[in-house]
Short mmCIF file of C-alpha atoms and ligand atoms in Angstrom, two decimals:
data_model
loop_
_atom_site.label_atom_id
_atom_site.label_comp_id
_atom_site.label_asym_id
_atom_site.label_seq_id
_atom_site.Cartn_x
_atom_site.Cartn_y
_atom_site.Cartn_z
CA UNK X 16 20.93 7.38 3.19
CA UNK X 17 18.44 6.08 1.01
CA UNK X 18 15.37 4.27 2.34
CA UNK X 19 14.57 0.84 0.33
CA UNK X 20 10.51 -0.83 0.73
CA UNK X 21 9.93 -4.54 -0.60
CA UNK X 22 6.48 -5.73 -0.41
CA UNK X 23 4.49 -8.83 0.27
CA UNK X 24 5.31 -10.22 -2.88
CA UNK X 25 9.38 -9.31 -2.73
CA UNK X 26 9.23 -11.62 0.53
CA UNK X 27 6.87 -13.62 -0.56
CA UNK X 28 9.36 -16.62 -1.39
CA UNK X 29 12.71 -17.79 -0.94
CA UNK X 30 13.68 -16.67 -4.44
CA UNK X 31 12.35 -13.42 -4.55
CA UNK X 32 13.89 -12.70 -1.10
CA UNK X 33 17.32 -13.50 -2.94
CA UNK X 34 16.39 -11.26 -5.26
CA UNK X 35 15.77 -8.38 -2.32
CA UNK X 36 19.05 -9.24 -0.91
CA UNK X 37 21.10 -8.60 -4.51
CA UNK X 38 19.27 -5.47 -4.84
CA UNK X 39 20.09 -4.15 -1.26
CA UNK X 40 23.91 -5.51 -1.10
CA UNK X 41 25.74 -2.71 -2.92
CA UNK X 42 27.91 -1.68 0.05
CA UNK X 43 26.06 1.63 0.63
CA UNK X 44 24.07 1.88 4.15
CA UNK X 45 20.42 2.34 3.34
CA UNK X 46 16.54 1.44 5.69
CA UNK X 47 15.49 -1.44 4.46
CA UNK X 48 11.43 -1.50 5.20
CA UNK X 49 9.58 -5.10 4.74
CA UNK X 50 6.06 -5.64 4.42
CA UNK X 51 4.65 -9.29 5.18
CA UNK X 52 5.32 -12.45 3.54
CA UNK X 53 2.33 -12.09 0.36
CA UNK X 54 -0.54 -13.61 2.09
CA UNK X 55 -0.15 -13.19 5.29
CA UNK X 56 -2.03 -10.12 6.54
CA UNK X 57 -4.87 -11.67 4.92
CA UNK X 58 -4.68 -15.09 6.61
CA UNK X 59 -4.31 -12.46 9.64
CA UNK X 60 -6.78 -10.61 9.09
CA UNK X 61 -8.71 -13.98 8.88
CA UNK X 62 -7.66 -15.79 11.66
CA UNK X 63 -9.39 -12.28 13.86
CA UNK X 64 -12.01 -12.46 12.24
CA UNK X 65 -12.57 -16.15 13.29
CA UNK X 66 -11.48 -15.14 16.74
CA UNK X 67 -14.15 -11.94 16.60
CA UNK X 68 -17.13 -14.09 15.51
CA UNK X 69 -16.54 -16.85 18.16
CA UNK X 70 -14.85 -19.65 16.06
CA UNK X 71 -11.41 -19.90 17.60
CA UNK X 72 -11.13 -23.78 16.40
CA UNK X 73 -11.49 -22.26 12.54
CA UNK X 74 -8.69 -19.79 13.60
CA UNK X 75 -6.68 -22.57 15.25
CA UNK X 76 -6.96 -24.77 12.32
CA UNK X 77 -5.28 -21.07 10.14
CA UNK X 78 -3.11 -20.83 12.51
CA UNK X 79 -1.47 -24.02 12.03
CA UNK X 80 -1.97 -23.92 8.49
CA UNK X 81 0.32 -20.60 8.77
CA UNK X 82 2.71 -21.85 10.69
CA UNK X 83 3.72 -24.89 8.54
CA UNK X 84 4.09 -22.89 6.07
CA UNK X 85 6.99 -20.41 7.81
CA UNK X 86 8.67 -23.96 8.89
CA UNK X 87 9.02 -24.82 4.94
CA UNK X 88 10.21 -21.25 4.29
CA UNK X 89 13.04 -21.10 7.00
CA UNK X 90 14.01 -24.30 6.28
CA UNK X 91 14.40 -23.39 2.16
CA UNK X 92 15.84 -20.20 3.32
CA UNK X 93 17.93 -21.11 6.59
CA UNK X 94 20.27 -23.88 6.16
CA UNK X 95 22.85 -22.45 9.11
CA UNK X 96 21.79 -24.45 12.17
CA UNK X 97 21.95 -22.07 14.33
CA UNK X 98 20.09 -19.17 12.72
CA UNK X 99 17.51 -22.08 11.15
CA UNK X 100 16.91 -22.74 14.82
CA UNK X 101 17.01 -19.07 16.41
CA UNK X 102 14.24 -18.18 13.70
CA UNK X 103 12.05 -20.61 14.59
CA UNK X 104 12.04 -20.48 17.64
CA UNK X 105 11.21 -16.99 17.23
CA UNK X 106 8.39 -17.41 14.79
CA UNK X 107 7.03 -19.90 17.34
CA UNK X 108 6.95 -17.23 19.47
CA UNK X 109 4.72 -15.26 17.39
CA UNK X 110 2.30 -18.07 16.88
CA UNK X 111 2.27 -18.88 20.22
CA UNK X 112 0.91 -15.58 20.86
CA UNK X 113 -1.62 -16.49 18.24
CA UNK X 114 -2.94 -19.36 19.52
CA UNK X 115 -3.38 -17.19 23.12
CA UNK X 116 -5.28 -14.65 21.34
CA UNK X 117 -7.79 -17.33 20.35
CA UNK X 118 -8.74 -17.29 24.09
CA UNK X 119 -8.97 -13.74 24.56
CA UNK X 120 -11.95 -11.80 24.11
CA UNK X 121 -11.54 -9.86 21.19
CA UNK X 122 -10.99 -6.04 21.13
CA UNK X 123 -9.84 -4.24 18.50
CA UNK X 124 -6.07 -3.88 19.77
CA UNK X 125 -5.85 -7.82 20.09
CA UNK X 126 -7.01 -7.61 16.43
CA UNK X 127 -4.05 -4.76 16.01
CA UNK X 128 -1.64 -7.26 17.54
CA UNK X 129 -2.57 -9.90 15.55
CA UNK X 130 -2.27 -8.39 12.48
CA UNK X 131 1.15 -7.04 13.36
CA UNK X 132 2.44 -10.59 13.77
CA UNK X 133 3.50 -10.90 9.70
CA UNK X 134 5.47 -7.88 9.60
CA UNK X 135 7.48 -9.04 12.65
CA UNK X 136 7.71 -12.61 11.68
CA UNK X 137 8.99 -11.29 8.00
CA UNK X 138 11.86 -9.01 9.13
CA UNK X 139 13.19 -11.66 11.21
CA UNK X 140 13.18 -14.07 8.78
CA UNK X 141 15.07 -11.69 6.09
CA UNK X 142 17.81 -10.68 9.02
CA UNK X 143 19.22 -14.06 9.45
CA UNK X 144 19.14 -14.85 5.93
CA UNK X 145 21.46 -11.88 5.69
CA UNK X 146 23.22 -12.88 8.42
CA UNK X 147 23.59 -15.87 7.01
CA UNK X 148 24.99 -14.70 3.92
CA UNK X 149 27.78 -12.51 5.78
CA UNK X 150 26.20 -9.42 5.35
CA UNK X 151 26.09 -6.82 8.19
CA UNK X 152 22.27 -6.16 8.74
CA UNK X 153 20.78 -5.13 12.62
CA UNK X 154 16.75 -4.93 12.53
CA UNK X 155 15.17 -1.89 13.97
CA UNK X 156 12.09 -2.29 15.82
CA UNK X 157 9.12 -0.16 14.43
CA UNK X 158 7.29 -0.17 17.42
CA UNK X 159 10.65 1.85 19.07
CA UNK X 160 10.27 4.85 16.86
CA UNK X 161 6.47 4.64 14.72
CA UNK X 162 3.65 6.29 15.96
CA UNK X 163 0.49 8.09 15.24
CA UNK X 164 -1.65 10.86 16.80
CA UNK X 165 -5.55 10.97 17.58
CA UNK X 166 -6.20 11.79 14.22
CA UNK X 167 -4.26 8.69 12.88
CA UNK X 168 -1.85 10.97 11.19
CA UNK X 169 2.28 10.52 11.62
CA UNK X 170 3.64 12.25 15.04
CA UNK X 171 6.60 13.14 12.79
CA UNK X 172 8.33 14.94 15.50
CA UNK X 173 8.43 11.64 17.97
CA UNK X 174 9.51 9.85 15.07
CA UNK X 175 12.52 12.12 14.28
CA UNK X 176 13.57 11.83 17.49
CA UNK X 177 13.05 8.07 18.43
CA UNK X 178 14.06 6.83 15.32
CA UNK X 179 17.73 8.74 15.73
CA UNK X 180 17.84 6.92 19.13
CA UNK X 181 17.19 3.88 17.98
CA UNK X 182 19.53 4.31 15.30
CA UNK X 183 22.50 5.21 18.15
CA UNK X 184 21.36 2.31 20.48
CA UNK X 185 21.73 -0.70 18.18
CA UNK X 186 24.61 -2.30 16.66
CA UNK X 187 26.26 -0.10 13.80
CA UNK X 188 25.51 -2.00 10.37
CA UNK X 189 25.11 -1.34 6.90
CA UNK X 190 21.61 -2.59 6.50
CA UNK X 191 19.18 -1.72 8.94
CA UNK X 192 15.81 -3.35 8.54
CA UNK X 193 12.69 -2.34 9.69
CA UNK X 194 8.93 -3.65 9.77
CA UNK X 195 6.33 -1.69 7.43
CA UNK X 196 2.57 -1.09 8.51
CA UNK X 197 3.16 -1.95 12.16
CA UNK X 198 3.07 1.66 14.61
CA UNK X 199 1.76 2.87 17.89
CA UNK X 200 -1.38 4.99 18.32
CA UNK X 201 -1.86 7.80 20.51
CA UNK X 202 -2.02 5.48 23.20
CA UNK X 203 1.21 3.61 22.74
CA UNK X 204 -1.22 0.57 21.85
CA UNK X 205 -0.08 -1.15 18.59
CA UNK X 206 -1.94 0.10 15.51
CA UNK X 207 -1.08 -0.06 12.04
CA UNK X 208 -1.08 2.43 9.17
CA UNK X 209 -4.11 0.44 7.22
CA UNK X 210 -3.82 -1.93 4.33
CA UNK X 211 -0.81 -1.78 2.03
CA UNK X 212 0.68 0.66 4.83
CA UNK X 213 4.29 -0.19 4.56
CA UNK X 214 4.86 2.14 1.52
CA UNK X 215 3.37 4.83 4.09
CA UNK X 216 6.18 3.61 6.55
CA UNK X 217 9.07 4.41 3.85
CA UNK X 218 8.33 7.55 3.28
CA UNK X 219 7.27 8.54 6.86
CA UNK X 220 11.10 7.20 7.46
CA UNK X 221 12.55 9.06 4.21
CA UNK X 222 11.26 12.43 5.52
CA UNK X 223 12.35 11.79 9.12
CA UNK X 224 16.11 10.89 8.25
CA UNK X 225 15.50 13.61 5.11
CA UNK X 226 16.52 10.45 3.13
CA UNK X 227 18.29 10.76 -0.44
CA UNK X 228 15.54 9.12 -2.05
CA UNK X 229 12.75 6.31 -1.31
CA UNK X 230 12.37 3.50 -3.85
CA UNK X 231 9.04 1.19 -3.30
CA UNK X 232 10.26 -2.05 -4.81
CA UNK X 233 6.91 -4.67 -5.98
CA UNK X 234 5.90 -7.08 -8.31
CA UNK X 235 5.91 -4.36 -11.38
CA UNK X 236 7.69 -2.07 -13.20
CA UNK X 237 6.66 0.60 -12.11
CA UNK X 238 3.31 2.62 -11.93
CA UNK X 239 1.28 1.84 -15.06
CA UNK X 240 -0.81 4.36 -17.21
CA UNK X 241 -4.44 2.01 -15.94
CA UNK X 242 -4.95 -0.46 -13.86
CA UNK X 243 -3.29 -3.93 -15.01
CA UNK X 244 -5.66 -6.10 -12.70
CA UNK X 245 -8.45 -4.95 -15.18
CA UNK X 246 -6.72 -3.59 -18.65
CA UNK X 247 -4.92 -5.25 -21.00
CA UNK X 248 -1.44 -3.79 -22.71
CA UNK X 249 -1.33 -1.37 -19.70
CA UNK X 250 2.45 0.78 -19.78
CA UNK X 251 4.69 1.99 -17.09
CA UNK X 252 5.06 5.43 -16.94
CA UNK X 253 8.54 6.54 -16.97
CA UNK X 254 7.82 10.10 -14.32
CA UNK X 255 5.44 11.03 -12.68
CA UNK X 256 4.81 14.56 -10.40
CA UNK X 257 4.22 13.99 -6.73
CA UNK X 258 0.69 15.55 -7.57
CA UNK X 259 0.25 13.11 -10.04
CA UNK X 260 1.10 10.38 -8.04
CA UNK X 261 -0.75 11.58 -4.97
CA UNK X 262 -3.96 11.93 -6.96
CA UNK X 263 -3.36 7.88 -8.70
CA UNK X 264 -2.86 7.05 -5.38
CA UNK X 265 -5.82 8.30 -3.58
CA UNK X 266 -7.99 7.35 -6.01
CA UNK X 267 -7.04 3.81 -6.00
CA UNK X 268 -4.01 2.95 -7.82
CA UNK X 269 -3.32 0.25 -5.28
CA UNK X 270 0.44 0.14 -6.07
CA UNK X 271 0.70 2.74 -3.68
CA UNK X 272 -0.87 3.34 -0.31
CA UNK X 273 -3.22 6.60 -0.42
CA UNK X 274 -0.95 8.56 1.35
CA UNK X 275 2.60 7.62 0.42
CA UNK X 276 3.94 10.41 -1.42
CA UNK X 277 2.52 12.71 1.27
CA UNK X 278 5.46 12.99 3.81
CA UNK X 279 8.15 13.62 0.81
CA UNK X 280 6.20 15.84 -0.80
CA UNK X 281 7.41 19.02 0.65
CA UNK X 282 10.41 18.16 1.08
CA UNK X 283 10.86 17.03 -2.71
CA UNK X 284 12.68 13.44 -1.76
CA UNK X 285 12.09 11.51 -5.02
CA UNK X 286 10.66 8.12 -4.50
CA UNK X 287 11.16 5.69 -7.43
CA UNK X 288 8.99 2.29 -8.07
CA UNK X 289 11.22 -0.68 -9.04
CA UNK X 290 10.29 -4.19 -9.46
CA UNK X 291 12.24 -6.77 -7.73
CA UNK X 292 11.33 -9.23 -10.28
CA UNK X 293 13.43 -7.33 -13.16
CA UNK X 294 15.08 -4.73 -11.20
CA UNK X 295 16.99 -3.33 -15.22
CA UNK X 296 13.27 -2.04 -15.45
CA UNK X 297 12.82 1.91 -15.56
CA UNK X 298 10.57 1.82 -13.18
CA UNK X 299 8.94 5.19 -12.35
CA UNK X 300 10.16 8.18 -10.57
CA UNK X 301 8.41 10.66 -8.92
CA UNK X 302 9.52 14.26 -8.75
CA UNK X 303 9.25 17.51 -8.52
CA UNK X 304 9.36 17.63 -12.46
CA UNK X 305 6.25 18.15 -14.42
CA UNK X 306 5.81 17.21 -17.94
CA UNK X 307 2.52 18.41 -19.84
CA UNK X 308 1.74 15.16 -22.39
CA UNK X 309 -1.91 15.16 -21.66
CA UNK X 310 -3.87 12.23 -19.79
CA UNK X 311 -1.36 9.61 -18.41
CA UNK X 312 -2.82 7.35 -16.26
CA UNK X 313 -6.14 6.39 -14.98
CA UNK X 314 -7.27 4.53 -11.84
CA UNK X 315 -10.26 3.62 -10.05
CA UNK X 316 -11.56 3.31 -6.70
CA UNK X 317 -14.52 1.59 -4.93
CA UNK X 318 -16.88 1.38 -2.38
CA UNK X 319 -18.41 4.59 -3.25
CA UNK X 320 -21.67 6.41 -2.15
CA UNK X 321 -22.92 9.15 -4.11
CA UNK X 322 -25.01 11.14 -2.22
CA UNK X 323 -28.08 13.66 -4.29
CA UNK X 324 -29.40 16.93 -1.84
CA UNK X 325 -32.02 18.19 -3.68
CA UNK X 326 -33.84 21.76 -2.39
CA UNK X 327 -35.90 24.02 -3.59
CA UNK X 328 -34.73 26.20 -0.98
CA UNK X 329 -31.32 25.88 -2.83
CA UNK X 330 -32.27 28.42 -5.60
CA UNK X 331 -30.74 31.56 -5.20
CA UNK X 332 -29.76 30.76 -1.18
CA UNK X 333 -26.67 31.50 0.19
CA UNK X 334 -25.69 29.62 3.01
CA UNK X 335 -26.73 25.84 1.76
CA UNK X 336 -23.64 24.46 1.44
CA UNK X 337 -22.41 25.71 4.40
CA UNK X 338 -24.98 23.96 6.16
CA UNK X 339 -24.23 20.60 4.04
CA UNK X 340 -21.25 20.51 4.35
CA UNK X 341 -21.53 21.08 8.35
CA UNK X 342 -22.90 17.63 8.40
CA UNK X 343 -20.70 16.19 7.09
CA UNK X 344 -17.80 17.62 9.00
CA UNK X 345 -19.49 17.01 12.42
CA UNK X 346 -19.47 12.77 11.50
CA UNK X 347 -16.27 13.65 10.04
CA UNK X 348 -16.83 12.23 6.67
CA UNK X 349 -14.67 13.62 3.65
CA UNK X 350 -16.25 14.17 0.36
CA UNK X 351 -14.53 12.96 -2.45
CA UNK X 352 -16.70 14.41 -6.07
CA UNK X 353 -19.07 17.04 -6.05
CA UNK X 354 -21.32 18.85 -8.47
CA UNK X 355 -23.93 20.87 -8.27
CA UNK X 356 -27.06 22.29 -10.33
CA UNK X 357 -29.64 24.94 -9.46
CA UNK X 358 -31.43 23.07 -7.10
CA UNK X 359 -29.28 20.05 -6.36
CA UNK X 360 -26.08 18.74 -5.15
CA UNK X 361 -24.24 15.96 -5.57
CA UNK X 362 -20.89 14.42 -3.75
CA UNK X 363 -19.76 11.10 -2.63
CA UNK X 364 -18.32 9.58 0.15
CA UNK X 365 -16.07 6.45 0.62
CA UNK X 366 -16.96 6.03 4.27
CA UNK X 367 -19.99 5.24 4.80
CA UNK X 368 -20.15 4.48 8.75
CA UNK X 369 -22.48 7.23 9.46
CA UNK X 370 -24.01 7.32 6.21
CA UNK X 371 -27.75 7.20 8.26
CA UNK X 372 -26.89 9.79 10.81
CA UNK X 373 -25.79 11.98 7.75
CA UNK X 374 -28.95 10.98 5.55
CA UNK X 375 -31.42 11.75 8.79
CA UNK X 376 -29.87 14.98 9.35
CA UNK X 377 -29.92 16.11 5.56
CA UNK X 378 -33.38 15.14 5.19
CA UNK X 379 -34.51 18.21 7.61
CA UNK X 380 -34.40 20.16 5.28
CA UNK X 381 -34.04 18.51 1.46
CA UNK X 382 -35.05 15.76 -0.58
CA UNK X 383 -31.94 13.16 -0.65
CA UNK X 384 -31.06 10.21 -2.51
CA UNK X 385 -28.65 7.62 -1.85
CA UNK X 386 -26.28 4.94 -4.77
CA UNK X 387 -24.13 2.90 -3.37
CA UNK X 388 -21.69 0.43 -4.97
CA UNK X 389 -19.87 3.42 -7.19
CA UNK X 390 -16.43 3.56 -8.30
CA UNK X 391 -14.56 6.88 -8.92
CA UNK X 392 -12.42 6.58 -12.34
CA UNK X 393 -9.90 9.51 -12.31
CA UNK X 394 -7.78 10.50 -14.90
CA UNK X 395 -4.48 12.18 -14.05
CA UNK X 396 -1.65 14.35 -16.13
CA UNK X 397 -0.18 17.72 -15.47
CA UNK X 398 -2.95 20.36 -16.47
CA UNK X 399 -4.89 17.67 -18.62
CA UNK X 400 -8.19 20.20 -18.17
CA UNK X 401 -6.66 22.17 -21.24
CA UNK X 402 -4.80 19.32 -22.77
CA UNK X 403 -5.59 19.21 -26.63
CA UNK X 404 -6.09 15.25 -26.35
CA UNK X 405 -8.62 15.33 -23.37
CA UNK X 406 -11.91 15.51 -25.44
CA UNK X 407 -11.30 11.67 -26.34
CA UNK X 408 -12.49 10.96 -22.59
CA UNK X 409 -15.86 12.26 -23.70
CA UNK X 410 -16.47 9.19 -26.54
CA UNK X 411 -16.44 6.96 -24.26
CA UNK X 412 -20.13 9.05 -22.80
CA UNK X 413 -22.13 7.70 -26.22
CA UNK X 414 -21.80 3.61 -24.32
CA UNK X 415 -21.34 4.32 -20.34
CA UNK X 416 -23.76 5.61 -17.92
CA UNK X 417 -22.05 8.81 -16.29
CA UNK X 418 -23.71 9.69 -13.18
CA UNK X 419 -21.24 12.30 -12.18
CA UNK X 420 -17.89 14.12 -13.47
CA UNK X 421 -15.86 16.79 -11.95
CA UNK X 422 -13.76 18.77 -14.31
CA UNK X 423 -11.36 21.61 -13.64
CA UNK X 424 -11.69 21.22 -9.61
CA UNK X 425 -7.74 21.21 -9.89
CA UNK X 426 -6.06 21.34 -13.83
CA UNK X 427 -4.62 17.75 -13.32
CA UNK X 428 -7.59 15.72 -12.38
CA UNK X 429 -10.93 14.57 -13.83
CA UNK X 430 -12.99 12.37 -12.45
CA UNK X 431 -15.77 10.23 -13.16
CA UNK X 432 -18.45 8.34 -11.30
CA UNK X 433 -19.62 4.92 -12.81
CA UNK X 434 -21.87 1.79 -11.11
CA UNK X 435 -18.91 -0.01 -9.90
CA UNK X 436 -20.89 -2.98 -12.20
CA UNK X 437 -19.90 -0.39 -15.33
CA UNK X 438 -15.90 0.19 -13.69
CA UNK X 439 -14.05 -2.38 -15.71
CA UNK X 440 -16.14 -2.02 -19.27
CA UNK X 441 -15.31 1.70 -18.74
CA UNK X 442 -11.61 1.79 -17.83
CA UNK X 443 -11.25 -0.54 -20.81
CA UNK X 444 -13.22 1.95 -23.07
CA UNK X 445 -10.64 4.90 -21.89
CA UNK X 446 -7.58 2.94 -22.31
CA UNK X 447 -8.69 2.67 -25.89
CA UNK X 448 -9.62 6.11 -27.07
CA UNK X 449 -7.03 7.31 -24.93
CA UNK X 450 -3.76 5.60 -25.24
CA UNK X 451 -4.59 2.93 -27.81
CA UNK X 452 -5.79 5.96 -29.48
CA UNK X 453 -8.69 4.02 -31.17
CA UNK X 454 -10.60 6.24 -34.16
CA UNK X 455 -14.25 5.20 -33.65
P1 LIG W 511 3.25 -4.82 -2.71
O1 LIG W 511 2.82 -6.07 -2.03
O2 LIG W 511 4.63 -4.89 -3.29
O3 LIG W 511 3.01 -3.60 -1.88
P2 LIG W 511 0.82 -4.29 -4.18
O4 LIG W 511 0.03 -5.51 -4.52
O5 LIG W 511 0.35 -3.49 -3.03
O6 LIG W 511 2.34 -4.72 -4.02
O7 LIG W 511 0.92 -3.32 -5.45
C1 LIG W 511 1.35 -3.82 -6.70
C2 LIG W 511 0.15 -4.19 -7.53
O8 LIG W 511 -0.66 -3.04 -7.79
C3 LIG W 511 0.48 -4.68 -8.92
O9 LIG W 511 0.77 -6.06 -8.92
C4 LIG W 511 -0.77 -4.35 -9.72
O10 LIG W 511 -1.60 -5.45 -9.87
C5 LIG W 511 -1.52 -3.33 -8.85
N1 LIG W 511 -1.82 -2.08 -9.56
C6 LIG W 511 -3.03 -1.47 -9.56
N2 LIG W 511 -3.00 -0.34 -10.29
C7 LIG W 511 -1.73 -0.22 -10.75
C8 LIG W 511 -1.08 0.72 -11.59
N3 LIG W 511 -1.71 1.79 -12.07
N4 LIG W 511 0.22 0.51 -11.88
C9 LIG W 511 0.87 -0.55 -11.41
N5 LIG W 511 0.32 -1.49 -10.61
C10 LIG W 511 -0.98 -1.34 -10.29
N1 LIG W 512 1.22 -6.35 5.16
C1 LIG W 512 0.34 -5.20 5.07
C2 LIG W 512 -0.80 -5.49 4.12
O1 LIG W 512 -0.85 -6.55 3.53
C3 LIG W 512 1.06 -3.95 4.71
C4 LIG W 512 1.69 -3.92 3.34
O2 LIG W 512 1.87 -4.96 2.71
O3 LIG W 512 2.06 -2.83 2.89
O4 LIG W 512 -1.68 -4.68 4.00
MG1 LIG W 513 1.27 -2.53 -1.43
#
């Protein structure tokens, strides 16, 4: 069975949802996973907000606002009575519990709830437009079979299990459709798998069911060789190596959640990226396969704190790092870039929620300097460290302010650290010497 994920965008309108359901109607069963309508999680994340800083008229007023806008959609998408009337009374369900939560005092798993809403709203929605066009669909709830442990990771195991259940309990169909993002914790309170987490839910699923392959269908064909939002004349990339696509995705290729290709990994289920919009497109496929043609693609991420430990006590010690690094693993902070000199070290962080505690305790014993607003630019390719082509990246040093780059920490990354003001200029720069191939 193959496992199928259309994003916010897919779902975002009546016509693009037609689009999803010519894709998926080929007659073969397959999990469909569906993120929220485009918009929605962040009017959600909104209307919590509004509810967290005491301004539950403001969320009231979004919460309207949100719900006239699913009545226009259902009754674009819906014209059978009865379904057009079954979904909204469901959807007024889900605002219903909305508007409640603008009494509540806010925790953070009223915020989880909330936030949950657009997923389940979405999936509904798409169901009875199936149903509606005679095709045999039966939605499986998330919640039933998605969970995480303590350390936020997949409890693969459970999900194996419940999933299978679920999948014997409801009706027998061809197209099963599930909600993306949405999961228990540890607790069995709803959580979610963080921003742009339904990708993360189709490939949790395609390991669990050891799925033929998992294809993340969006707005684009496919993952591109730099970031579109920011370059001009970007191009897809036809294949890509599940460590190339892991790297692009943890260092912010946002096409993909961080951890996406993760659960398939070891079990080599490819995962292809379509776009719904021109589905003939190539798209990209991610494999196994690895094909050495230099620097393909570059990405970028932000929010990032570089961190400088300087010690005398450095030169010629063993043991510093240990104790660095002990610091950081006791506020459980991950370090992203490091590089070090004789007496110096530097590395960066993108969570910085204990960035004091971690500062106070390094200063006991060296000399430490902070930069915040960074951006990690990392170029990817199978074993690009002794690719003929790579030196290019270094023209681009003569007009951008490096302030860190790690090279040869694994033979298909590089990255570099910029002033997240210097990000754009310098991704621009690349794409130029790089691809564009631009003599200077
Ligand atoms: P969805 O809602 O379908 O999950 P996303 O917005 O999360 O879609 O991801 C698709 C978007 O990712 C594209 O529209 C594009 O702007 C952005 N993007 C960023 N970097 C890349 C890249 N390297 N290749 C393709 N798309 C990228
Ligand atoms: N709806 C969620 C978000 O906007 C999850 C997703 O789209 O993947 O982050
Ligand atoms: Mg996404």
């Amino acid at each position: 069975m193959k496992v199928l994920k259309f994003g916010g965008t897919s779902v975002g309108s009546v016509e693009n949802m037609t689009n999803v359901k010519n894709i998926i109607n080929d007659g073969d069963k397959k999990i469909v996973v569906l993120s929220a309508m485009s918009g929605t999680t962040n009017s959600l994340v909104e209307i919590a907000s509004q509810i967290k800083y005491s301004n539950p008229e403001r969320a009231l007023e979004d919460i309207n606002m949100l719900h006239e806008k699913y009545i226009l959609v259902i009754d674009e998408l819906l014209h059978d009575k009865p379904l057009n009337s079954l979904t909204k009374s469901y959807i007024s369900e889900r605002f219903n519990f909305l508007i409640e939560s603008t009494y509540k005092t806010f925790l953070s798993v009223i915020e989880n709830q909330i936030l949950a809403q657009g997923e389940l709203m979405s999936t509904f929605m798409f169901n009875s437009f199936l149903k509606q066009e005679g095709i045999n669909s039966t939605l499986l709830p998330a919640l039933d079979f998605m969970r995480i442990d303590e350390n936020k990771e997949p409890s693969i195991e459970y999900i194996k299990d419940n999933l299978s259940a679920v999948l014997n309990e409801v009706e027998v169909a061809e197209i099963y459709i599930t909600q993306g993002f949405i999961c228990l914790d540890a607790t069995n309170e709803i959580s979610n798998l963080q921003r742009g987490g339904s990708d993360y839910t189709a490939t949790i699923i395609g390991a669990a069911i050891m799925a033929e392959e998992v294809q993340i269908w969006t707005d684009i064909d496919g993952m591109h060789n730099n970031d579109p939002r920011f370059v001009e004349g970007t191009k897809p990339i036809s294949d890509l190596s599940f460590d190339e696509a892991a790297e692009l995705a943890y260092f912010g290729a946002k096409i993909l959640h961080p951890q996406t290709v993760l659960p398939v990994r070891e079990d080599g289920i490819p995962v292809r990226l379509k776009n719904t919009m021109d589905p003939a497109a190539k798209g990209t496929s991610i494999t196994d396969n690895h094909f050495e043609t230099g620097i393909k693609a570059i990405a970028a991420k932000d929010n990032i704190t570089a961190i400088k430990i300087k010690s005398g006590r450095m030169l010629q010690a063993h043991g510093f790092l240990k104790k660095v690094f002990e610091i950081f693993e006791i506020y459980e902070t991950s370090i992203d870039m490091i590089t070090t000199s004789e007496v110096a070290v530097s590395l960066t962080i993108d969570d910085d929620r204990n960035l004091d505690k971690i500062v106070s305790e390094l200063e006991t014993f060296a000399t430490i300097e902070v930069d915040q607003n960074q951006s990690i630019i990392c170029l990817v390719g199978h074993s690009i460290v002794n690719h003929e082509g790579t030196h290019r990246l270094f023209k681009i040093l003569k007009d951008v302010k490096v302030r860190m780059i790690s090279y040869g920490g694994s033979k298909n990354n590089i990255s570099l650290l910029v002033d997240t003001k210097n990000k754009i200029p310098t991704l621009q720069k690349l794409n130029s010497y790089l691809f564009e191939l631009v003599t200077l």
